[in-house]
Amino acid sequence: MQTVKLNDGNEMPQLGFGVFQVPDLDQCEQAVTEALQVGYRLIDTAAAYQNEEAVGRAIKKSGIDRKDLFITSKLWVSDENYDRAKKAIDTSLEKLGLDYMDLYLLHQPYGDVIGAWKALEEAQKEGKIRSIGVSNFYPDQLKNLELSTDIKPVINQIETSPWMQEKAEVEFAQGEDIHVESWAPFAEGKHDIFTNETIADIGKKYDKSNGQVILRWLLQRGIVAIPKSVHKNRMEENFDVFDFELTDDDMKTMATLDKKESQFFDHRDPSTIEQIFASSLAQLK
């Protein structure tokens, strides 16, 4: 497996498996079990996904040596301050059935970000987390966190797909020695991404699918990708992306597909922030 070296010296696989929108615990456990059988070693979950227990069960029954796995979870907004973050870290560890997490992220750039980050820094020093990072942070938010705390994030996990390429955001993070990790690399199939003729024409040259071309494109941009699927044949297809390489012309062609608009929601839209906080407050009641 191809890996990337993080700014704290740790290494992580560049291709992993995500479990966003797999709330059914039995289905999630089965999906992670099959992903591990295929060869994935990076598994990405979050408190907000409500499936950490299922991920933990799959890890336990896999029999894979813990040191060979890279497990990520994330802190939700409802716990984004110092005191609640400390408790949330322990809760995630308990649900996952692990002594430590390889990577733990602030899921959103809202709430008491600095206080929560201090809790992550302490947990890292205590050995509960090996690496710490963020998700959905814009460059100014990322820089503010860097300047206000002691430990720099190793990862910024952001929406990144052919329709939302985030060129400036990726360039900024990489310039700060912070890796970018792509969530929703396939944009959930929107705008017929799996049948797009431009991507398909590139794939024909290598006998690869649109999905495989997209993942290869991300890897060659130095981005970590965590595609999700509950179908083992698709997991295998997504994993089979290390035996070909896109040319410079291919990469330039992919760059022309950028719609520069989120396929989900704008994390800077005030109404989006209000909705996220409303759902978070409901969780606390």
Coordinates of N, CA, C and O in Angstrom, one line a residue, residues 169-277:
E169 N -7.3 25.4 -2.0 CA -7.3 24.9 -0.6 C -6.2 23.8 -0.5 O -5.5 23.7 0.5
V170 N -6.1 22.9 -1.6 CA -5.1 21.9 -1.6 C -3.7 22.4 -1.6 O -2.8 22.0 -0.9
E171 N -3.5 23.4 -2.5 CA -2.2 24.0 -2.6 C -1.8 24.7 -1.3 O -0.6 24.6 -0.8
F172 N -2.7 25.4 -0.6 CA -2.4 26.0 0.7 C -2.0 25.0 1.7 O -0.9 25.1 2.4
A173 N -2.8 24.0 1.9 CA -2.5 23.0 2.9 C -1.2 22.3 2.7 O -0.3 22.1 3.6
Q174 N -1.0 21.9 1.4 CA 0.3 21.2 1.1 C 1.5 22.1 1.3 O 2.6 21.6 1.7
G175 N 1.3 23.4 1.1 CA 2.4 24.3 1.3 C 2.7 24.5 2.8 O 3.8 24.9 3.1
E176 N 1.7 24.2 3.6 CA 1.9 24.2 5.1 C 2.3 22.9 5.6 O 2.4 22.7 6.9
D177 N 2.6 21.9 4.8 CA 3.0 20.6 5.2 C 1.8 19.9 5.9 O 2.0 19.1 6.9
I178 N 0.6 20.1 5.4 CA -0.6 19.5 6.0 C -1.2 18.7 4.8 O -1.5 19.3 3.8
H179 N -1.4 17.4 5.0 CA -1.9 16.6 3.9 C -3.4 16.9 3.8 O -4.1 17.1 4.8
V180 N -3.9 16.7 2.6 CA -5.3 16.8 2.3 C -5.9 15.4 2.1 O -5.3 14.6 1.5
E181 N -7.1 15.2 2.7 CA -7.7 13.9 2.6 C -9.1 14.2 2.0 O -9.8 15.1 2.4
S182 N -9.5 13.5 1.0 CA -10.7 13.7 0.2 C -11.9 12.9 0.8 O -11.8 11.7 0.8
W183 N -12.9 13.7 1.2 CA -14.2 13.0 1.5 C -15.1 13.1 0.3 O -15.0 14.1 -0.5
A184 N -16.0 12.1 0.0 CA -16.8 12.1 -1.2 C -16.1 12.3 -2.5 O -16.4 13.2 -3.3
P185 N -15.1 11.5 -2.7 CA -14.3 11.6 -3.9 C -15.1 11.4 -5.2 O -14.8 11.9 -6.3
F186 N -16.2 10.6 -5.0 CA -17.1 10.4 -6.2 C -18.3 11.3 -6.2 O -19.3 11.1 -7.0
A187 N -18.4 12.3 -5.3 CA -19.5 13.3 -5.3 C -20.8 12.5 -5.2 O -21.8 13.0 -5.7
E188 N -20.8 11.4 -4.6 CA -22.1 10.6 -4.4 C -22.8 10.3 -5.7 O -24.0 10.2 -5.8
G189 N -22.0 10.2 -6.8 CA -22.5 9.9 -8.1 C -23.2 11.0 -8.8 O -23.8 10.8 -9.9
K190 N -23.1 12.2 -8.3 CA -23.9 13.3 -8.9 C -23.3 13.7 -10.2 O -22.1 13.5 -10.5
H191 N -24.2 14.3 -11.0 CA -23.8 14.7 -12.4 C -23.2 13.6 -13.2 O -22.3 13.8 -14.0
D192 N -23.8 12.4 -13.0 CA -23.4 11.2 -13.8 C -21.9 11.0 -13.8 O -21.3 10.6 -14.8
I193 N -21.3 11.1 -12.6 CA -19.8 11.0 -12.6 C -19.3 9.7 -13.0 O -18.2 9.6 -13.6
F194 N -20.0 8.6 -12.8 CA -19.5 7.3 -13.1 C -19.7 6.9 -14.6 O -19.1 5.9 -15.1
T195 N -20.4 7.8 -15.4 CA -20.5 7.6 -16.8 C -20.0 8.8 -17.6 O -20.1 8.8 -18.8
N196 N -19.4 9.8 -16.9 CA -18.9 11.0 -17.6 C -18.0 10.6 -18.8 O -17.0 9.8 -18.6
E197 N -18.2 11.1 -20.0 CA -17.5 10.6 -21.1 C -16.0 11.1 -21.1 O -15.1 10.3 -21.6
T198 N -15.8 12.2 -20.6 CA -14.4 12.7 -20.5 C -13.5 11.8 -19.6 O -12.4 11.4 -20.0
I199 N -14.1 11.4 -18.4 CA -13.3 10.5 -17.5 C -13.3 9.1 -18.2 O -12.2 8.5 -18.1
A200 N -14.4 8.7 -18.8 CA -14.4 7.4 -19.4 C -13.3 7.3 -20.5 O -12.7 6.2 -20.7
D201 N -13.2 8.3 -21.3 CA -12.2 8.3 -22.4 C -10.8 8.1 -21.8 O -9.9 7.4 -22.4
I202 N -10.5 8.7 -20.7 CA -9.2 8.5 -20.0 C -9.1 7.1 -19.6 O -8.1 6.4 -19.8
G203 N -10.1 6.5 -19.0 CA -10.1 5.2 -18.4 C -9.9 4.1 -19.5 O -9.3 3.1 -19.3
K204 N -10.4 4.4 -20.7 CA -10.3 3.4 -21.8 C -8.9 3.1 -22.1 O -8.5 2.0 -22.5
K205 N -8.0 4.1 -22.0 CA -6.6 3.9 -22.3 C -5.9 2.9 -21.4 O -4.9 2.3 -21.7
Y206 N -6.5 2.8 -20.2 CA -5.8 1.9 -19.2 C -6.7 0.8 -18.7 O -6.4 0.0 -17.8
D207 N -7.9 0.6 -19.4 CA -8.9 -0.4 -19.1 C -9.3 -0.2 -17.6 O -9.3 -1.2 -16.9
K208 N -9.6 1.0 -17.3 CA -10.0 1.3 -15.9 C -11.4 2.1 -15.9 O -11.7 2.7 -16.9
S209 N -12.1 1.9 -14.8 CA -13.4 2.6 -14.7 C -13.3 4.1 -14.4 O -12.2 4.5 -14.0
N210 N -14.4 4.8 -14.5 CA -14.3 6.2 -14.1 C -13.9 6.4 -12.6 O -13.1 7.3 -12.3
G211 N -14.4 5.5 -11.7 CA -14.1 5.6 -10.3 C -12.6 5.4 -10.1 O -11.9 6.1 -9.3
Q212 N -12.0 4.4 -10.8 CA -10.6 4.2 -10.7 C -9.7 5.4 -11.2 O -8.7 5.7 -10.6
V213 N -10.2 6.0 -12.3 CA -9.5 7.1 -12.8 C -9.5 8.3 -11.8 O -8.5 9.0 -11.5
I214 N -10.7 8.5 -11.2 CA -10.8 9.6 -10.2 C -9.9 9.3 -9.0 O -9.2 10.3 -8.5
L215 N -9.9 8.1 -8.5 CA -9.0 7.8 -7.4 C -7.5 8.0 -7.7 O -6.7 8.6 -7.0
R216 N -7.2 7.6 -8.9 CA -5.8 7.7 -9.4 C -5.4 9.2 -9.5 O -4.3 9.6 -9.1
W217 N -6.4 10.0 -10.0 CA -6.2 11.4 -10.1 C -5.9 12.1 -8.8 O -5.0 12.9 -8.6
L218 N -6.7 11.7 -7.8 CA -6.5 12.2 -6.4 C -5.1 11.8 -5.9 O -4.4 12.6 -5.3
L219 N -4.8 10.5 -6.0 CA -3.5 10.0 -5.5 C -2.3 10.8 -6.1 O -1.4 11.2 -5.4
Q220 N -2.4 11.1 -7.4 CA -1.3 11.8 -8.1 C -1.3 13.2 -7.7 O -0.2 13.9 -7.9
R221 N -2.3 13.8 -7.1 CA -2.3 15.1 -6.6 C -1.8 15.1 -5.1 O -1.7 16.2 -4.5
G222 N -1.4 14.0 -4.6 CA -0.9 13.8 -3.3 C -1.9 13.8 -2.2 O -1.7 14.0 -1.0
I223 N -3.2 13.5 -2.6 CA -4.3 13.5 -1.7 C -4.6 12.1 -1.2 O -4.6 11.2 -2.0
V224 N -5.0 12.0 0.0 CA -5.5 10.8 0.6 C -7.0 10.6 0.2 O -7.7 11.6 0.3
A225 N -7.4 9.4 -0.2 CA -8.8 9.2 -0.6 C -9.4 8.1 0.3 O -8.7 7.1 0.6
I226 N -10.7 8.3 0.6 CA -11.4 7.3 1.4 C -12.7 7.0 0.8 O -13.8 7.3 1.4
P227 N -12.8 6.3 -0.3 CA -14.1 6.0 -1.0 C -14.9 5.0 -0.1 O -14.3 4.2 0.6
K228 N -16.2 5.1 -0.2 CA -17.1 4.3 0.5 C -17.9 3.4 -0.4 O -18.3 3.8 -1.5
S229 N -18.1 2.1 0.0 CA -19.0 1.3 -0.8 C -19.5 0.2 0.2 O -18.7 -0.2 1.1
V230 N -20.7 -0.4 0.0 CA -21.1 -1.5 0.8 C -21.1 -2.8 -0.1 O -21.6 -3.8 0.3
H231 N -20.5 -2.7 -1.3 CA -20.4 -3.8 -2.2 C -19.0 -4.2 -2.4 O -18.1 -3.4 -2.8
K232 N -18.7 -5.5 -2.1 CA -17.3 -5.9 -2.1 C -16.6 -5.8 -3.5 O -15.4 -5.4 -3.6
N233 N -17.4 -6.0 -4.6 CA -16.8 -5.9 -5.9 C -16.3 -4.5 -6.2 O -15.3 -4.2 -6.8
R234 N -17.1 -3.5 -5.7 CA -16.7 -2.1 -5.8 C -15.5 -1.7 -5.0 O -14.6 -1.0 -5.4
M235 N -15.5 -2.3 -3.8 CA -14.3 -2.1 -2.9 C -13.0 -2.6 -3.6 O -12.0 -2.0 -3.6
E236 N -13.1 -3.8 -4.2 CA -12.0 -4.4 -4.9 C -11.6 -3.5 -6.1 O -10.4 -3.2 -6.4
E237 N -12.6 -3.0 -6.8 CA -12.3 -2.1 -8.0 C -11.6 -0.8 -7.5 O -10.6 -0.4 -8.1
N238 N -12.1 -0.2 -6.4 CA -11.5 1.0 -5.9 C -10.1 0.8 -5.4 O -9.3 1.7 -5.4
F239 N -9.8 -0.4 -5.0 CA -8.5 -0.7 -4.4 C -7.4 -1.0 -5.5 O -6.2 -0.9 -5.3
D240 N -7.9 -1.2 -6.7 CA -7.1 -1.6 -7.9 C -6.7 -0.4 -8.7 O -7.0 -0.3 -9.9
V241 N -5.9 0.5 -8.1 CA -5.5 1.7 -8.7 C -4.0 2.0 -8.7 O -3.6 3.2 -8.9
F242 N -3.3 1.0 -8.4 CA -1.8 1.2 -8.2 C -1.0 0.6 -9.3 O 0.2 0.6 -9.3
D243 N -1.7 0.2 -10.4 CA -1.0 -0.4 -11.5 C -1.0 0.4 -12.8 O -0.7 -0.1 -13.9
F244 N -1.4 1.7 -12.7 CA -1.4 2.6 -13.8 C -1.1 4.0 -13.3 O -1.2 4.3 -12.1
E245 N -0.8 4.9 -14.3 CA -0.5 6.3 -13.9 C -1.0 7.2 -15.0 O -0.8 6.9 -16.2
L246 N -1.7 8.2 -14.6 CA -2.2 9.2 -15.5 C -1.1 10.1 -16.0 O -0.2 10.4 -15.3
T247 N -1.2 10.4 -17.3 CA -0.2 11.3 -17.9 C -0.5 12.8 -17.5 O -1.5 13.1 -17.0
D248 N 0.5 13.6 -17.8 CA 0.3 15.1 -17.5 C -1.0 15.6 -18.3 O -1.7 16.4 -17.8
D249 N -1.2 15.1 -19.5 CA -2.3 15.5 -20.3 C -3.6 15.0 -19.7 O -4.6 15.7 -19.7
D250 N -3.6 13.8 -19.1 CA -4.8 13.3 -18.4 C -5.1 14.1 -17.2 O -6.3 14.5 -17.0
M251 N -4.1 14.5 -16.5 CA -4.3 15.4 -15.3 C -4.9 16.7 -15.7 O -5.8 17.3 -15.0
K252 N -4.4 17.3 -16.8 CA -4.9 18.6 -17.3 C -6.3 18.4 -17.7 O -7.2 19.3 -17.5
T253 N -6.7 17.3 -18.4 CA -8.0 17.1 -18.8 C -9.0 17.0 -17.6 O -10.1 17.6 -17.6
M254 N -8.5 16.3 -16.6 CA -9.3 16.2 -15.3 C -9.6 17.5 -14.7 O -10.6 17.8 -14.2
A255 N -8.6 18.4 -14.8 CA -8.6 19.7 -14.2 C -9.7 20.6 -14.8 O -10.3 21.5 -14.2
T256 N -10.1 20.3 -16.1 CA -11.1 21.0 -16.8 C -12.5 20.7 -16.3 O -13.5 21.4 -16.6
L257 N -12.7 19.7 -15.5 CA -14.0 19.3 -15.0 C -14.5 20.0 -13.8 O -15.6 19.8 -13.4
D258 N -13.7 20.8 -13.2 CA -14.0 21.5 -12.0 C -15.2 22.4 -12.1 O -15.2 23.4 -12.9
K259 N -16.3 22.2 -11.4 CA -17.4 23.0 -11.3 C -17.3 24.1 -10.2 O -18.1 25.0 -10.2
K260 N -16.3 23.9 -9.3 CA -16.1 24.9 -8.3 C -17.3 25.1 -7.4 O -17.5 26.3 -7.0
E261 N -18.0 24.1 -7.2 CA -19.2 24.2 -6.3 C -19.4 22.9 -5.5 O -19.2 21.8 -6.0
S262 N -19.7 23.1 -4.2 CA -19.9 21.9 -3.4 C -21.1 21.1 -3.9 O -22.2 21.7 -4.3
Q263 N -21.0 19.8 -3.8 CA -22.1 18.9 -4.2 C -23.0 18.6 -3.0 O -23.9 17.8 -3.0
F264 N -22.6 19.2 -1.8 CA -23.3 19.0 -0.6 C -23.8 20.3 0.0 O -25.0 20.6 -0.1
F265 N -22.9 21.0 0.7 CA -23.3 22.3 1.3 C -22.1 23.1 1.6 O -21.0 22.6 1.7
D266 N -22.3 24.4 1.6 CA -21.2 25.3 1.9 C -21.0 25.5 3.4 O -21.8 25.9 4.1
H267 N -19.8 25.1 3.8 CA -19.5 25.2 5.2 C -19.3 26.6 5.8 O -19.2 26.8 7.0
R268 N -19.4 27.6 4.9 CA -19.4 29.0 5.3 C -20.7 29.6 5.2 O -20.9 30.8 5.6
D269 N -21.7 28.9 4.8 CA -23.1 29.5 4.7 C -23.7 29.6 6.1 O -23.7 28.5 6.8
P270 N -24.1 30.8 6.5 CA -24.6 30.9 7.9 C -25.8 29.9 8.2 O -25.9 29.4 9.3
S271 N -26.6 29.7 7.2 CA -27.7 28.8 7.4 C -27.2 27.3 7.7 O -27.8 26.6 8.5
T272 N -26.2 26.9 7.0 CA -25.6 25.6 7.2 C -25.0 25.5 8.6 O -25.2 24.5 9.3
I273 N -24.3 26.6 9.1 CA -23.8 26.6 10.4 C -24.9 26.5 11.5 O -24.8 25.7 12.4
E274 N -26.0 27.2 11.2 CA -27.1 27.2 12.2 C -27.7 25.8 12.2 O -28.0 25.3 13.3
Q275 N -27.8 25.1 11.1 CA -28.4 23.8 11.1 C -27.5 22.8 11.8 O -28.0 21.9 12.5
I276 N -26.2 22.9 11.6 CA -25.3 22.0 12.3 C -25.3 22.2 13.8 O -25.3 21.2 14.6
F277 N -25.4 23.5 14.2 CA -25.4 23.7 15.6 C -26.8 23.3 16.2 O -26.8 22.7 17.3

